[in-house]
DNA sequence: CATAATAGAATTAATATTGTCTTTTTCAAA
DNA sequence: TTTGAAAAAGACAATATTAATTCTATTATG
């Protein structure tokens, strides 16, 4: 039961964006460098985050990525589900029909329950909490950001 | 965040043993057949379960496997940790030193917390609960078992 | 002797990760 | 206004790593 790198990196990327501040955009390049993640790999992770409406991309020179919502409105669960597709531990939790023993499977009950527990726990934590929880200790590294116009 | 097959199969194997009853042994072959799992693969999963003292093996003709403890004393967490090595979602939770950003990493905090949440949830569920929860519905398939002498 | 456990290796399948190259978009300097 | 550099976006392909599964042979026990 390991967390995928997509989830781990996705969360770190979002934390970096949240730490940059409201309506501040960052280059993927800079995030990748500061987080020690391959820029290429991050550029794949960013796609589903954008599709889920969690971030916005700004093309062209001096472009970058910005949070599309307030950090308090983005939960860890949002990020993980966007990046991972679904959170469930085993496929039969979401798709009961893929396994013929679903109706008589006591182990499926555990995994369903545990999946819910995990999802609830992740839903309780927002980006805002993550960033502010650390802000006092001054431990979050803020990257040089650019203010983004709000016009669509 | 998918559960490994080792954990899934391990739990199903243990449920089968628990359902067989107290001090009843089962052939791996029969469990594998009834659970639709490769016997070879199950025979690998069984090793760490034995090493963790959760099951006992009986060699020779008419041998098999038995639970080494009462079902109420075996939690899902015991099984998963035996089979998986450790339960933590990311390595840095258990080994903080493998990553230099551990002291300044807000995301590590989430995963540590979530790992604990998961571990607690799994610890709360015992084999006894799993089997008895279903027993009423008569949905657990019991395999033909052999009574095992308690002598070491 | 039959049966099952044990061990270790080999194979296959699935994910994760990186690489290359091309296109589109935008800003800003010329 | 034009042009060039910078950055996102997209399309594949290639490689690496890990997990899952199977194979072969050996050992122990009733």
Short mmCIF file of C-alpha atoms (C1' of nucleotides) in Angstrom, two decimals:
data_model
loop_
_atom_site.label_atom_id
_atom_site.label_comp_id
_atom_site.label_asym_id
_atom_site.label_seq_id
_atom_site.Cartn_x
_atom_site.Cartn_y
_atom_site.Cartn_z
CA UNK A 1 0.00 0.00 0.00
CA UNK A 2 2.29 2.68 -1.26
CA UNK A 3 1.23 6.10 -2.35
CA UNK A 4 1.92 6.67 -6.01
CA UNK A 5 4.47 9.28 -6.94
CA UNK A 6 1.79 11.06 -8.88
CA UNK A 7 -0.09 11.73 -5.67
CA UNK A 8 3.00 12.69 -3.75
CA UNK A 9 4.32 15.00 -6.41
CA UNK A 10 0.90 16.41 -7.12
CA UNK A 11 0.44 17.43 -3.51
CA UNK A 12 3.89 18.98 -3.34
CA UNK A 13 3.24 20.94 -6.49
CA UNK A 14 -0.03 22.23 -5.12
CA UNK A 15 1.60 23.18 -1.84
CA UNK A 16 4.21 25.14 -3.77
CA UNK A 17 1.49 26.98 -5.65
CA UNK A 18 -0.45 27.66 -2.47
CA UNK A 19 2.67 28.91 -0.74
CA UNK A 20 3.35 31.28 -3.62
CA UNK A 21 0.26 33.17 -2.58
CA UNK A 22 -3.02 34.25 -4.06
CA UNK A 23 -3.05 34.68 -7.82
CA UNK A 24 0.66 34.15 -8.12
CA UNK A 25 1.87 31.95 -10.92
CA UNK A 26 4.92 29.74 -10.94
CA UNK A 27 6.92 28.14 -13.72
CA UNK A 28 6.83 24.39 -13.77
CA UNK A 29 10.55 24.56 -14.28
CA UNK A 30 11.07 26.36 -10.98
CA UNK A 31 8.80 24.05 -9.03
CA UNK A 32 10.52 21.02 -10.52
CA UNK A 33 13.93 22.39 -9.59
CA UNK A 34 12.99 23.32 -6.06
CA UNK A 35 11.19 20.04 -5.43
CA UNK A 36 13.77 17.86 -7.14
CA UNK A 37 11.25 16.36 -9.49
CA UNK A 38 11.72 15.82 -13.20
CA UNK A 39 10.09 18.68 -15.05
CA UNK A 40 8.86 16.27 -17.66
CA UNK A 41 7.11 14.08 -15.14
CA UNK A 42 5.55 17.09 -13.44
CA UNK A 43 4.25 18.25 -16.78
CA UNK A 44 2.26 15.03 -16.99
CA UNK A 45 0.90 15.37 -13.48
CA UNK A 46 -0.25 18.88 -14.16
CA UNK A 47 -2.65 17.79 -16.89
CA UNK A 48 -5.24 16.05 -14.70
CA UNK A 49 -4.94 18.80 -12.09
CA UNK A 50 -5.91 21.29 -14.75
CA UNK A 51 -8.69 19.08 -16.05
CA UNK A 52 -10.09 18.85 -12.53
CA UNK A 53 -10.18 22.63 -12.28
CA UNK A 54 -7.70 22.81 -9.43
CA UNK A 55 -5.11 24.86 -11.29
CA UNK A 56 -5.07 27.18 -14.24
CA UNK A 57 -2.32 27.34 -16.84
CA UNK A 58 -1.01 30.49 -18.42
CA UNK A 59 0.67 29.93 -21.72
CA UNK A 60 3.44 31.81 -23.36
CA UNK A 61 6.48 33.59 -22.02
CA UNK A 62 6.04 34.62 -18.37
CA UNK A 63 3.25 32.08 -18.16
CA UNK A 64 3.07 29.32 -15.59
CA UNK A 65 0.53 27.75 -13.30
CA UNK A 66 -1.78 29.23 -10.66
CA UNK A 67 -4.25 27.75 -8.23
CA UNK A 68 -7.73 27.98 -9.68
CA UNK A 69 -9.37 28.13 -6.24
CA UNK A 70 -8.59 29.37 -2.78
CA UNK A 71 -6.31 27.00 -0.84
CA UNK A 72 -9.04 26.51 1.75
CA UNK A 73 -11.27 25.08 -0.97
CA UNK A 74 -8.79 22.48 -2.15
CA UNK A 75 -8.44 19.31 -0.13
CA UNK A 76 -5.75 16.68 -0.32
CA UNK A 77 -8.48 14.34 -1.48
CA UNK A 78 -9.25 16.62 -4.42
CA UNK A 79 -5.65 16.49 -5.49
CA UNK A 80 -5.21 12.76 -5.08
CA UNK A 81 -8.45 11.93 -6.85
CA UNK A 82 -7.64 14.27 -9.71
CA UNK A 83 -4.23 12.80 -10.19
CA UNK A 84 -5.02 9.19 -9.47
CA UNK A 85 -8.39 8.78 -11.15
CA UNK A 86 -9.93 7.15 -8.12
CA UNK A 87 -8.82 6.65 -4.59
CA UNK A 88 -10.17 3.23 -3.88
CA UNK A 89 -7.81 0.59 -2.62
CA UNK A 90 -9.19 -2.16 -4.78
CA UNK A 91 -11.17 -1.88 -7.97
CA UNK A 92 -14.09 -3.91 -6.71
CA UNK A 93 -14.92 -1.15 -4.22
CA UNK A 94 -15.93 1.16 -7.03
CA UNK A 95 -16.93 -1.50 -9.53
CA UNK A 96 -18.60 -4.29 -7.61
CA UNK A 97 -19.37 -6.18 -10.76
CA UNK A 98 -15.82 -6.88 -11.82
CA UNK A 99 -15.64 -9.70 -9.30
CA UNK A 100 -18.17 -12.45 -8.97
CA UNK A 101 -17.49 -12.93 -5.30
CA UNK A 102 -18.41 -9.38 -4.36
CA UNK A 103 -21.70 -10.37 -2.69
CA UNK A 104 -20.00 -12.97 -0.50
CA UNK A 105 -16.68 -11.25 0.06
CA UNK A 106 -15.94 -10.21 3.64
CA UNK A 107 -12.58 -8.73 2.66
CA UNK A 108 -14.23 -6.34 0.24
CA UNK A 109 -16.13 -4.94 3.21
CA UNK A 110 -12.89 -3.99 4.95
CA UNK A 111 -11.41 -2.34 1.92
CA UNK A 112 -14.59 -0.41 1.23
CA UNK A 113 -14.64 0.84 4.78
CA UNK A 114 -10.95 1.65 4.75
CA UNK A 115 -11.27 3.45 1.44
CA UNK A 116 -13.94 5.67 2.99
CA UNK A 117 -11.84 6.30 6.05
CA UNK A 118 -8.91 7.35 3.91
CA UNK A 119 -11.05 9.54 1.71
CA UNK A 120 -12.57 11.26 4.73
CA UNK A 121 -9.20 11.87 6.30
CA UNK A 122 -7.86 13.37 3.11
CA UNK A 123 -10.95 15.48 2.64
CA UNK A 124 -10.48 17.04 6.05
CA UNK A 125 -7.06 18.45 5.17
CA UNK A 126 -6.96 21.49 2.91
CA UNK A 127 -4.09 23.19 1.19
CA UNK A 128 -4.66 26.23 3.38
CA UNK A 129 -4.10 24.14 6.50
CA UNK A 130 -0.98 22.61 5.10
CA UNK A 131 0.57 25.92 4.22
CA UNK A 132 -0.49 27.84 7.30
CA UNK A 133 0.48 25.03 9.60
CA UNK A 134 4.02 25.50 8.51
CA UNK A 135 4.08 29.20 7.92
CA UNK A 136 4.86 30.04 11.53
CA UNK A 137 7.92 27.88 11.45
CA UNK A 138 8.94 29.70 8.30
CA UNK A 139 9.86 26.41 6.76
CA UNK A 140 8.05 26.61 3.47
CA UNK A 141 10.27 27.70 0.66
CA UNK A 142 8.52 30.30 -1.42
CA UNK A 143 9.44 30.58 -5.05
CA UNK A 144 9.62 33.78 -6.99
CA UNK A 145 6.11 34.26 -8.31
CA UNK A 146 4.37 36.53 -10.77
CA UNK A 147 1.06 38.23 -10.12
CA UNK A 148 -1.62 37.05 -12.48
CA UNK A 149 -4.42 39.20 -13.82
CA UNK A 150 -7.80 37.84 -12.95
CA UNK A 151 -9.35 38.56 -16.32
CA UNK A 152 -10.50 35.50 -18.16
CA UNK B 1 -2.86 4.18 -3.82
CA UNK B 2 -3.75 0.65 -4.62
CA UNK B 3 -3.61 -2.23 -2.23
CA UNK B 4 -1.07 -4.84 -3.26
CA UNK B 5 -2.30 -8.28 -4.19
CA UNK B 6 -0.17 -9.65 -1.38
CA UNK B 7 -2.30 -7.82 1.15
CA UNK B 8 -5.53 -8.69 -0.56
CA UNK B 9 -4.71 -12.33 -0.95
CA UNK B 10 -3.18 -12.52 2.51
CA UNK B 11 -6.36 -11.28 4.11
CA UNK B 12 -8.52 -13.64 2.07
CA UNK B 13 -6.31 -16.55 3.04
CA UNK B 14 -6.56 -15.64 6.70
CA UNK B 15 -10.31 -15.28 6.48
CA UNK B 16 -10.50 -18.73 4.94
CA UNK B 17 -8.45 -20.15 7.80
CA UNK B 18 -10.54 -18.34 10.38
CA UNK B 19 -13.73 -19.54 8.77
CA UNK B 20 -12.47 -23.10 8.87
CA UNK B 21 -12.71 -22.93 12.63
CA UNK B 22 -10.49 -23.35 15.63
CA UNK B 23 -7.50 -25.61 15.12
CA UNK B 24 -8.64 -26.69 11.72
CA UNK B 25 -6.02 -26.86 9.02
CA UNK B 26 -6.50 -26.25 5.33
CA UNK B 27 -4.45 -27.22 2.30
CA UNK B 28 -3.03 -24.31 0.43
CA UNK B 29 -4.22 -26.03 -2.70
CA UNK B 30 -7.83 -25.91 -1.55
CA UNK B 31 -7.65 -22.27 -0.48
CA UNK B 32 -6.02 -21.34 -3.76
CA UNK B 33 -8.71 -23.14 -5.72
CA UNK B 34 -11.62 -21.69 -3.77
CA UNK B 35 -10.19 -18.18 -3.86
CA UNK B 36 -9.05 -18.31 -7.47
CA UNK B 37 -5.47 -17.50 -6.62
CA UNK B 38 -2.39 -19.21 -7.99
CA UNK B 39 -1.18 -21.78 -5.49
CA UNK B 40 2.45 -20.87 -6.14
CA UNK B 41 1.79 -17.25 -5.41
CA UNK B 42 -0.10 -18.05 -2.23
CA UNK B 43 2.77 -20.21 -1.11
CA UNK B 44 4.96 -17.12 -1.18
CA UNK B 45 2.49 -15.04 0.76
CA UNK B 46 2.24 -17.68 3.41
CA UNK B 47 5.92 -17.39 4.34
CA UNK B 48 5.83 -13.96 5.99
CA UNK B 49 2.54 -14.82 7.68
CA UNK B 50 4.23 -17.77 9.28
CA UNK B 51 7.30 -15.71 10.17
CA UNK B 52 5.04 -13.19 11.89
CA UNK B 53 3.51 -15.95 13.98
CA UNK B 54 0.04 -15.53 12.56
CA UNK B 55 -0.25 -19.01 11.12
CA UNK B 56 1.36 -22.37 11.69
CA UNK B 57 2.28 -24.83 8.97
CA UNK B 58 1.92 -28.57 9.21
CA UNK B 59 4.08 -30.46 6.82
CA UNK B 60 3.64 -33.81 5.24
CA UNK B 61 0.66 -35.60 3.85
CA UNK B 62 -2.54 -34.34 5.47
CA UNK B 63 -0.63 -31.20 6.44
CA UNK B 64 -1.69 -27.66 5.73
CA UNK B 65 -2.00 -24.35 7.53
CA UNK B 66 -3.73 -23.29 10.74
CA UNK B 67 -4.19 -20.01 12.49
CA UNK B 68 -1.60 -19.66 15.23
CA UNK B 69 -3.82 -17.41 17.32
CA UNK B 70 -7.49 -16.87 18.00
CA UNK B 71 -9.22 -14.87 15.25
CA UNK B 72 -10.05 -12.16 17.78
CA UNK B 73 -6.33 -11.66 18.35
CA UNK B 74 -5.46 -11.15 14.71
CA UNK B 75 -6.15 -7.79 13.16
CA UNK B 76 -6.17 -6.82 9.52
CA UNK B 77 -3.22 -4.63 10.36
CA UNK B 78 -1.25 -7.62 11.61
CA UNK B 79 -1.82 -9.38 8.32
CA UNK B 80 -1.01 -6.45 6.10
CA UNK B 81 2.11 -5.53 8.00
CA UNK B 82 3.32 -9.12 7.99
CA UNK B 83 2.82 -9.47 4.28
CA UNK B 84 3.84 -6.01 3.22
CA UNK B 85 6.79 -5.31 5.46
CA UNK B 86 5.52 -1.96 6.53
CA UNK B 87 2.28 -0.17 6.04
CA UNK B 88 3.46 3.35 5.55
CA UNK B 89 2.35 5.21 2.49
CA UNK B 90 5.73 6.73 1.79
CA UNK B 91 9.12 5.57 2.96
CA UNK B 92 10.03 8.84 4.59
CA UNK B 93 7.32 8.29 7.20
CA UNK B 94 9.24 5.41 8.68
CA UNK B 95 12.71 6.52 7.66
CA UNK B 96 12.82 10.29 7.96
CA UNK B 97 16.47 10.40 7.02
CA UNK B 98 16.10 9.12 3.49
CA UNK B 99 14.94 12.55 2.38
CA UNK B 100 16.73 15.76 3.14
CA UNK B 101 13.57 17.80 3.05
CA UNK B 102 11.89 15.85 5.84
CA UNK B 103 12.24 18.66 8.42
CA UNK B 104 10.66 21.21 6.09
CA UNK B 105 8.17 18.99 4.30
CA UNK B 106 4.50 19.77 4.92
CA UNK B 107 3.35 16.92 2.71
CA UNK B 108 5.20 14.41 4.84
CA UNK B 109 3.03 15.52 7.72
CA UNK B 110 -0.12 14.53 5.86
CA UNK B 111 1.17 11.15 4.90
CA UNK B 112 2.37 10.43 8.40
CA UNK B 113 -1.01 11.31 9.78
CA UNK B 114 -2.83 9.33 7.12
CA UNK B 115 -0.59 6.33 7.67
CA UNK B 116 -1.55 6.37 11.33
CA UNK B 117 -5.21 6.72 10.50
CA UNK B 118 -5.03 3.73 8.18
CA UNK B 119 -3.09 1.67 10.67
CA UNK B 120 -5.59 2.44 13.41
CA UNK B 121 -8.53 1.57 11.21
CA UNK B 122 -6.96 -1.74 10.24
CA UNK B 123 -6.04 -2.49 13.82
CA UNK B 124 -9.63 -2.10 14.90
CA UNK B 125 -10.84 -4.87 12.60
CA UNK B 126 -10.08 -8.42 13.67
CA UNK B 127 -10.47 -11.66 11.81
CA UNK B 128 -13.14 -12.67 14.30
CA UNK B 129 -15.23 -9.65 13.37
CA UNK B 130 -14.80 -10.33 9.68
CA UNK B 131 -15.90 -13.90 9.94
CA UNK B 132 -18.71 -13.40 12.44
CA UNK B 133 -20.00 -10.36 10.62
CA UNK B 134 -20.75 -12.56 7.70
CA UNK B 135 -21.57 -15.79 9.45
CA UNK B 136 -25.18 -14.83 9.99
CA UNK B 137 -25.66 -14.29 6.32
CA UNK B 138 -24.12 -17.68 5.77
CA UNK B 139 -22.10 -16.25 2.95
CA UNK B 140 -18.65 -17.46 3.90
CA UNK B 141 -17.64 -20.56 2.05
CA UNK B 142 -16.14 -23.02 4.46
CA UNK B 143 -13.60 -25.44 3.14
CA UNK B 144 -13.24 -29.01 4.23
CA UNK B 145 -10.83 -28.84 7.16
CA UNK B 146 -8.90 -31.25 9.31
CA UNK B 147 -8.64 -31.04 13.07
CA UNK B 148 -5.11 -30.40 14.19
CA UNK B 149 -3.52 -31.73 17.35
CA UNK B 150 -2.37 -28.94 19.57
CA UNK B 151 0.97 -30.57 20.44
CA UNK B 152 3.98 -28.62 19.25
"C1'" DC C 1 5.62 -43.28 -1.51
"C1'" DA C 2 2.49 -39.50 -1.83
"C1'" DT C 3 1.75 -35.02 -0.48
"C1'" DA C 4 2.79 -30.58 0.95
"C1'" DA C 5 6.10 -27.13 2.44
"C1'" DT C 6 10.33 -24.57 1.23
"C1'" DA C 7 13.69 -22.19 -1.55
"C1'" DG C 8 15.41 -19.73 -5.26
"C1'" DA C 9 15.30 -18.36 -9.86
"C1'" DA C 10 13.11 -16.88 -14.05
"C1'" DT C 11 9.52 -14.78 -16.48
"C1'" DT C 12 5.87 -11.70 -17.42
"C1'" DA C 13 3.07 -7.69 -16.74
"C1'" DA C 14 2.26 -3.29 -15.12
"C1'" DT C 15 3.82 1.31 -13.61
"C1'" DA C 16 6.71 4.86 -13.29
"C1'" DT C 17 9.97 7.76 -15.31
"C1'" DT C 18 12.53 10.09 -18.71
"C1'" DG C 19 13.59 11.70 -23.51
"C1'" DT C 20 12.90 13.96 -27.88
"C1'" DC C 21 10.84 16.71 -30.87
"C1'" DT C 22 7.12 19.74 -32.47
"C1'" DT C 23 3.47 23.16 -31.95
"C1'" DT C 24 1.09 26.92 -29.89
"C1'" DT C 25 0.85 30.96 -27.21
"C1'" DT C 26 2.34 35.14 -25.23
"C1'" DC C 27 5.35 38.81 -23.71
"C1'" DA C 28 8.73 42.11 -24.60
"C1'" DA C 29 12.38 44.04 -26.94
"C1'" DA C 30 13.90 45.77 -31.40
"C1'" DT D 1 4.59 46.02 -36.04
"C1'" DT D 2 7.69 42.40 -36.31
"C1'" DT D 3 10.43 39.06 -34.29
"C1'" DG D 4 12.57 36.11 -30.97
"C1'" DA D 5 12.78 33.91 -26.63
"C1'" DA D 6 10.29 31.55 -23.07
"C1'" DA D 7 6.89 28.57 -21.49
"C1'" DA D 8 2.90 25.48 -21.89
"C1'" DA D 9 0.94 21.61 -24.58
"C1'" DG D 10 0.89 17.50 -27.20
"C1'" DA D 11 2.50 13.27 -29.30
"C1'" DC D 12 5.09 9.44 -29.08
"C1'" DA D 13 8.78 6.48 -27.84
"C1'" DA D 14 12.04 4.42 -24.86
"C1'" DT D 15 13.80 2.93 -20.54
"C1'" DA D 16 13.74 1.62 -15.71
"C1'" DT D 17 11.76 -0.18 -11.84
"C1'" DT D 18 8.63 -2.75 -9.30
"C1'" DA D 19 5.11 -6.07 -8.65
"C1'" DA D 20 2.97 -10.25 -9.95
"C1'" DT D 21 3.21 -14.82 -11.43
"C1'" DT D 22 5.15 -19.14 -12.77
"C1'" DC D 23 8.88 -22.79 -12.98
"C1'" DT D 24 12.03 -26.19 -11.17
"C1'" DA D 25 13.96 -28.61 -7.80
"C1'" DT D 26 14.53 -29.95 -2.92
"C1'" DT D 27 13.13 -31.27 1.75
"C1'" DA D 28 10.23 -32.97 5.36
"C1'" DT D 29 6.46 -35.88 7.21
"C1'" DG D 30 2.69 -39.25 7.82
#
